[in-house]
Tab-separated table of N, CA and C in Angstrom:
chain	number	residue	atom	x	y	z
D	1	VAL	N	-14.133	53.517	16.186
D	1	VAL	CA	-13.388	52.827	17.303
D	1	VAL	C	-13.906	51.402	17.347
D	2	HIS	N	-12.951	50.510	17.551
D	2	HIS	CA	-13.272	49.002	17.573
D	2	HIS	C	-13.188	48.564	19.017
D	3	VAL	N	-14.246	47.854	19.416
D	3	VAL	CA	-14.362	47.244	20.720
D	3	VAL	C	-14.637	45.732	20.491
D	4	ALA	N	-13.893	44.914	21.171
D	4	ALA	CA	-14.075	43.461	20.971
D	4	ALA	C	-13.918	42.712	22.343
D	5	SER	N	-14.707	41.646	22.443
D	5	SER	CA	-14.491	40.773	23.648
D	5	SER	C	-14.873	39.403	23.208
D	6	VAL	N	-14.415	38.392	24.002
D	6	VAL	CA	-14.769	37.012	23.774
D	6	VAL	C	-15.483	36.537	25.002
D	7	HIS	N	-16.612	35.852	24.808
D	7	HIS	CA	-17.457	35.296	25.912
D	7	HIS	C	-17.504	33.768	25.876
D	8	GLN	N	-17.662	33.262	27.082
D	8	GLN	CA	-17.752	31.772	27.213
D	8	GLN	C	-19.086	31.452	27.980
D	9	TYR	N	-19.739	30.491	27.485
D	9	TYR	CA	-20.963	30.080	28.225
D	9	TYR	C	-20.622	29.256	29.505
D	10	ILE	N	-21.259	29.617	30.628
D	10	ILE	CA	-21.034	28.959	31.888
D	10	ILE	C	-22.337	28.165	32.173
D	11	PRO	N	-22.338	26.903	31.904
D	11	PRO	CA	-23.558	26.101	32.029
D	11	PRO	C	-24.154	26.131	33.440
D	12	GLU	N	-23.289	26.102	34.461
D	12	GLU	CA	-23.759	26.081	35.815
D	12	GLU	C	-24.576	27.312	36.187
D	13	GLU	N	-24.177	28.433	35.562
D	13	GLU	CA	-24.839	29.689	35.846
D	13	GLU	C	-25.783	30.100	34.702
D	14	LYS	N	-25.851	29.279	33.638
D	14	LYS	CA	-26.765	29.549	32.562
D	14	LYS	C	-26.553	30.921	31.928
D	15	THR	N	-25.324	31.365	31.778
D	15	THR	CA	-25.056	32.711	31.216
D	15	THR	C	-23.684	32.738	30.549
D	16	TYR	N	-23.441	33.727	29.830
D	16	TYR	CA	-22.089	33.994	29.283
D	16	TYR	C	-21.288	34.978	30.117
D	17	LYS	N	-20.061	34.803	30.194
D	17	LYS	CA	-19.157	35.716	30.862
D	17	LYS	C	-17.917	35.964	29.965
D	18	THR	N	-17.356	37.141	30.154
D	18	THR	CA	-16.265	37.517	29.377
D	18	THR	C	-15.016	36.757	29.801
D	19	VAL	N	-14.248	36.275	28.797
D	19	VAL	CA	-13.089	35.521	29.033
D	19	VAL	C	-12.032	36.553	29.466
D	20	PRO	N	-11.405	36.301	30.630
D	20	PRO	CA	-10.388	37.324	31.153
D	20	PRO	C	-9.301	37.506	30.019
D	21	GLY	N	-8.914	38.780	29.842
D	21	GLY	CA	-7.808	39.129	28.917
D	21	GLY	C	-8.198	39.143	27.492
D	22	SER	N	-9.542	38.874	27.170
D	22	SER	CA	-9.894	38.698	25.790
D	22	SER	C	-10.284	40.007	25.078
D	23	GLY	N	-10.509	41.075	25.856
D	23	GLY	CA	-11.062	42.365	25.326
D	23	GLY	C	-9.993	43.135	24.545
D	24	GLY	N	-10.525	44.046	23.752
D	24	GLY	CA	-9.656	44.935	23.041
D	24	GLY	C	-10.419	46.210	22.658
D	25	LEU	N	-9.653	47.297	22.553
D	25	LEU	CA	-10.217	48.601	22.285
D	25	LEU	C	-9.186	49.351	21.465
D	26	SER	N	-9.575	49.858	20.327
D	26	SER	CA	-8.603	50.647	19.509
D	26	SER	C	-8.275	51.991	20.222
D	27	SER	N	-7.068	52.461	19.999
D	27	SER	CA	-6.591	53.652	20.753
D	27	SER	C	-7.283	54.903	20.231
D	28	GLU	N	-7.822	54.922	19.019
D	28	GLU	CA	-8.502	56.144	18.469
D	28	GLU	C	-9.249	55.761	17.284
D	29	ALA	N	-10.212	56.586	16.917
D	29	ALA	CA	-10.984	56.405	15.731
D	29	ALA	C	-10.132	56.510	14.524
D	30	ASN	N	-10.432	55.761	13.446
D	30	ASN	CA	-9.702	55.999	12.176
D	30	ASN	C	-10.664	55.565	11.051
D	31	ALA	N	-10.318	56.088	9.860
D	31	ALA	CA	-11.140	55.940	8.682
D	31	ALA	C	-11.369	54.389	8.331
D	32	GLN	N	-10.331	53.579	8.402
D	32	GLN	CA	-10.455	52.184	8.054
D	32	GLN	C	-11.448	51.468	8.929
D	33	GLU	N	-11.412	51.740	10.235
D	33	GLU	CA	-12.354	51.164	11.136
D	33	GLU	C	-13.754	51.593	10.866
D	34	GLY	N	-13.893	52.894	10.508
D	34	GLY	CA	-15.196	53.481	10.151
D	34	GLY	C	-15.816	52.705	8.944
D	35	LYS	N	-14.880	52.427	7.945
D	35	LYS	CA	-15.411	51.673	6.744
D	35	LYS	C	-15.843	50.285	7.103
D	36	TYR	N	-15.036	49.639	8.021
D	36	TYR	CA	-15.441	48.306	8.403
D	36	TYR	C	-16.818	48.278	9.076
D	37	ALA	N	-17.031	49.372	9.943
D	37	ALA	CA	-18.254	49.380	10.778
D	37	ALA	C	-19.397	49.665	9.776
D	38	TRP	N	-19.212	50.525	8.837
D	38	TRP	CA	-20.323	50.778	7.782
D	38	TRP	C	-20.629	49.556	6.940
D	39	ASP	N	-19.565	48.855	6.543
D	39	ASP	CA	-19.745	47.652	5.774
D	39	ASP	C	-20.443	46.581	6.591
D	40	TRP	N	-20.090	46.452	7.847
D	40	TRP	CA	-20.768	45.462	8.743
D	40	TRP	C	-22.283	45.854	8.863
D	41	ALA	N	-22.561	47.094	9.112
D	41	ALA	CA	-23.926	47.470	9.234
D	41	ALA	C	-24.765	47.264	8.019
D	42	GLN	N	-24.159	47.540	6.790
D	42	GLN	CA	-24.834	47.268	5.520
D	42	GLN	C	-25.203	45.813	5.395
D	43	ASN	N	-24.282	44.927	5.763
D	43	ASN	CA	-24.441	43.506	5.648
D	43	ASN	C	-25.565	43.019	6.668
D	44	ILE	N	-25.516	43.561	7.857
D	44	ILE	CA	-26.471	43.195	8.832
D	44	ILE	C	-27.918	43.594	8.356
D	45	TRP	N	-28.032	44.843	7.897
D	45	TRP	CA	-29.295	45.365	7.392
D	45	TRP	C	-29.802	44.542	6.204
D	46	ALA	N	-28.929	44.183	5.292
D	46	ALA	CA	-29.317	43.380	4.078
D	46	ALA	C	-29.787	42.032	4.523
D	47	ASP	N	-29.106	41.362	5.471
D	47	ASP	CA	-29.503	40.064	5.954
D	47	ASP	C	-30.796	40.156	6.705
D	48	SER	N	-30.989	41.175	7.459
D	48	SER	CA	-32.176	41.295	8.285
D	48	SER	C	-33.420	41.834	7.550
D	49	LEU	N	-33.161	42.785	6.664
D	49	LEU	CA	-34.298	43.488	6.067
D	49	LEU	C	-34.562	43.083	4.611
D	50	GLY	N	-33.589	42.377	4.126
D	50	GLY	CA	-33.688	41.996	2.685
D	50	GLY	C	-33.270	42.891	1.662
């Protein structure tokens, strides 16, 4: 399942808030999104752990 959102920094509040209407959620799990997630995780681990 894919979940996404866009955030904007609000300097006056010194925080990030979700941009209205920016979110997205896939309707169901699928093999392609599973592969994207696995590849993303592998890249993060390689960058972080060497």
